[in-house]
Amino acid sequence: MTEINKVSIVAGGAGFIGVNLVRQLISLGHIVVVGDNFSLGSKKNIEQWISPNFKDFLEIDLSVPDRATSLFDFSLKRYGRIDEVWHLAANSDISAGVTDPIVDLKNTFMTTFWLLDACRKFGVNKFNFASSSAVYGDWGEVPLSEDLGPLAPISNYGAMKLASEAQICAANESFLDVATIFRFPNVVGVPATHGVIYDFIFKLKKTPEHLQVLGNGEQQKSYLHVSELIDAMLYVSRHKDVSLCSRPTIINIGNNDLGVTVREIAESVTERCSEQSAISYGDGSSGWVGDVPQFRYDTSKLASLGWSPLMSSREAVIKAIDEISKELTNC
């Protein structure tokens, strides 16, 4: 089937990554139906893309039984078919899940469970899932490859993403024809709702003379700009080696460079937004419970499919700092 008029459900399509995916799917000629509870995403993010191929966005809690069924039923009645599901609905605030683990169970795992249940009921056989580097746990300087194990996440968020991956693998054995699991790195860009760059700029907006950093600033991770993440997801999902694979495709998306430290990000943000700001750091290598202070992706599997990012981690961070500072402070 060509991209034109392909019907795509995007769960969590009003969020940071979701809205960027929706925009790109529309540009490819997809008919897009969004389901989102708007807890982090906003209707404003979505409304700007209203077009003949996008007019349906439902406020819906996909963690509740039968809500995913109603989303699928709506799409089938309106368009006669559903060609694929993109599942990006999740709690993206890792520290919130530490305070209340029900948040991750409900918004990260149960959304997966009920979306898969709806796929089974309605015969939808292509499922794309936004997973995370958090499923690996803390491996220090060991490059994270897709066949690394055992996986031992240290956050509730990572645990529920890993549980979701397991549920998708079981569904692939039973009724899905194509299942693709994308393990995201730290993704930056706009419209930002959270993340280290957003937090720093937001703090400086309130107290421009001082920036307090959680942890000692030596946390070091790879970053990818959201535009390149979306490009990679769509590239992989259309690749013949993925679309013809009978087993789930699990793939790291990101840079395989050494990444950027939190200290470097803090200094770059203050240079861009408040040069006179004093930066102070906390103790320890982790910013919060469940934070993996350092990781590096092995992206050789992604490269073997023919895709690699154009921006380094640092270039992605600098671009995002400029975008988010304009969005939050108009500077």
PDB file of C-alpha atoms in Angstrom, residues 18 50 59 84 135 151 165 167 190 194 288 312 323:
ATOM      1  CA  GLY A  18       3.607  12.608  18.898  1.00  0.00           C
ATOM      2  CA  ILE A  50      -6.025  20.317  10.872  1.00  0.00           C
ATOM      3  CA  GLU A  59      -9.662  13.171  24.128  1.00  0.00           C
ATOM      4  CA  GLU A  84      -1.155   0.833  11.524  1.00  0.00           C
ATOM      5  CA  VAL A 135      14.697  -0.599  29.686  1.00  0.00           C
ATOM      6  CA  LEU A 151      17.697  -6.004  31.087  1.00  0.00           C
ATOM      7  CA  GLU A 165       7.868  -4.707  24.977  1.00  0.00           C
ATOM      8  CA  GLN A 167       3.458  -7.806  25.764  1.00  0.00           C
ATOM      9  CA  VAL A 190       9.944  21.467  20.404  1.00  0.00           C
ATOM     10  CA  HIS A 194       9.829  18.403  30.034  1.00  0.00           C
ATOM     11  CA  TRP A 288      16.917  11.677  40.907  1.00  0.00           C
ATOM     12  CA  SER A 312      25.788  14.908  16.820  1.00  0.00           C
ATOM     13  CA  GLU A 323      14.220  26.344  19.840  1.00  0.00           C
TER      14      GLU A 323
END
